[in-house]
Coordinates of C-alpha atoms in Angstrom, one line a residue:
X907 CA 40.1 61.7 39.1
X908 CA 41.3 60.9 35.5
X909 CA 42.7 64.4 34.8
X910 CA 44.6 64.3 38.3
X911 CA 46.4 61.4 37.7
X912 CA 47.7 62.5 34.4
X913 CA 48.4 65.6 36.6
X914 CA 50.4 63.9 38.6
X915 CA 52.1 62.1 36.2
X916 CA 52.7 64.6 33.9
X917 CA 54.2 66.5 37.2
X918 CA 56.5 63.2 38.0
X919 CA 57.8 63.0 34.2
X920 CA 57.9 66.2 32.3
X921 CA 61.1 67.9 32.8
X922 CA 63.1 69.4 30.0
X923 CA 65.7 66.3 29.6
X924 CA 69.8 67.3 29.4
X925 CA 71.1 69.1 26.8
X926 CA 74.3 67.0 24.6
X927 CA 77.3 69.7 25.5
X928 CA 78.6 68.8 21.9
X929 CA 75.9 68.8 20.5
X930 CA 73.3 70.8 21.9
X931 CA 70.8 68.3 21.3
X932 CA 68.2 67.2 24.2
X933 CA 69.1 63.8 24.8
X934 CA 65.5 62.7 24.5
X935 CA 64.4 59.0 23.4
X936 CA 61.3 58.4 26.3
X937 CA 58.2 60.5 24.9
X938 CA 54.8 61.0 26.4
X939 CA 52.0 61.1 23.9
X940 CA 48.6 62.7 25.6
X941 CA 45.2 63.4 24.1
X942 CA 45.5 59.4 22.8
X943 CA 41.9 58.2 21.3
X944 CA 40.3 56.1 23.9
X945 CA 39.9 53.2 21.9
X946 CA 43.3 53.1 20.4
X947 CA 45.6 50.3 21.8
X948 CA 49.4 50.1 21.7
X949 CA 48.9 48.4 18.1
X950 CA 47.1 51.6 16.9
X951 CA 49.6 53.8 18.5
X952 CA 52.1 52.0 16.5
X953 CA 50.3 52.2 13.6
X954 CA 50.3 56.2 14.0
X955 CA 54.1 56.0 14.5
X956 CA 55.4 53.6 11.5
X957 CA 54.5 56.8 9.1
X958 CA 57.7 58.0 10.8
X959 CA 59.8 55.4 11.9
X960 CA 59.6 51.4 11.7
X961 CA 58.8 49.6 15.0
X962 CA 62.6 48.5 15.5
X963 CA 63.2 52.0 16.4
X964 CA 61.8 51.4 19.2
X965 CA 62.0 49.6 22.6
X966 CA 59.3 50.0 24.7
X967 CA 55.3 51.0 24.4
X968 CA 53.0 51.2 27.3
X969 CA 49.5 52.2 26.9
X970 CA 47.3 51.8 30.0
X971 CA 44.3 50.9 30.3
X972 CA 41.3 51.9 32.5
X973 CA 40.4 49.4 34.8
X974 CA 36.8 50.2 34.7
X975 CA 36.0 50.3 31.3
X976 CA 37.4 49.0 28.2
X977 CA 39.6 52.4 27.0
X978 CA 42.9 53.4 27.9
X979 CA 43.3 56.3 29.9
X980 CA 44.2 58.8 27.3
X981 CA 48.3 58.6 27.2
X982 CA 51.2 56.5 26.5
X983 CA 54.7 55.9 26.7
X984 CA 57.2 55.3 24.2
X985 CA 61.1 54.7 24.4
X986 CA 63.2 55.1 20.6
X987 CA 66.5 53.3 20.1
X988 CA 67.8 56.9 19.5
X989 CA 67.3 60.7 20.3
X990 CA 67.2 61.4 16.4
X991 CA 64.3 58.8 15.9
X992 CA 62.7 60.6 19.4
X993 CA 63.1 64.1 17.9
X994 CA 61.8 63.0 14.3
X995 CA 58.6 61.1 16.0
X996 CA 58.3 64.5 17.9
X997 CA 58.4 66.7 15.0
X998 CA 56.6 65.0 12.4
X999 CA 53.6 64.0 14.8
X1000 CA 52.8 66.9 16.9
X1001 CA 49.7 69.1 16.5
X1002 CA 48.7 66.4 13.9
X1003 CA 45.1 64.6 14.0
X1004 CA 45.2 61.0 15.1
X1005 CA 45.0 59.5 11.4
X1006 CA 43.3 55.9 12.7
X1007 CA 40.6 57.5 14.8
X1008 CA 36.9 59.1 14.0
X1009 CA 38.1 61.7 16.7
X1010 CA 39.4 65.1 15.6
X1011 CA 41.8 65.0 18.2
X1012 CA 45.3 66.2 17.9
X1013 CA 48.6 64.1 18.9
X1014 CA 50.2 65.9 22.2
X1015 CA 53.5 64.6 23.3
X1016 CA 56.0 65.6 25.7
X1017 CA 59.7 64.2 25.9
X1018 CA 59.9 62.1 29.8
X1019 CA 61.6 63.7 33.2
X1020 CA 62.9 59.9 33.2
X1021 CA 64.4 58.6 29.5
X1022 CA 64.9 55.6 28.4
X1023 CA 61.8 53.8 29.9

């Protein structure tokens, strides 16, 4: 039931986010982060993050928890002030081991259908 609600969710919210005409850039600042250590809570999660940007650069952290046990159900979501801090997070963090966790686990993270959470 746990992997088909992520299923779902992931179904609802992934979607490549508009491209900047000027730019080019993806105008991404809402990011999914998946494969999330169990036991970590939204102050781990920004732990993980301030090795790449400071908790002003962002707005918005939601890490839910399991109502049946005490755990959060293995994602998150976060909103940055800015696509640039987005991208950055996204780069610097992705296929990396969560550092504040015995698991060997790797960060996974996926820009939002819906930005700016």
């Amino acid at each position: 039931a746990h992997k088909d609600a992520i299923h779902a969710l992931e179904t609802l919210l992934m979607k490549e986010p508009e491209v900047d005409t000027q730019t080019g850039d993806r105008a991404v600042t809402t990011v999914m982060f998946r494969n999330l250590p169990r036991k970590h809570a939204a102050g781990d999660l920004l732990l993980e993050i301030e090795e790449f940007a400071s908790r002003n650069d962002l707005n918005f952290v939601s890490v839910p928890w399991d109502r049946k046990a005490p755990q959060n159900l293995g994602f998150a979501f976060v909103n940055f002030n800015t696509p640039e801090i987005a991208h950055r997070i996204l780069d610097g963090m992705a296929g990396r081991v969560w550092r504040l966790s015995e698991t060997v686990k790797t960060v996974k993270m996926v820009p939002t259908k819906i930005q700016g959470l």
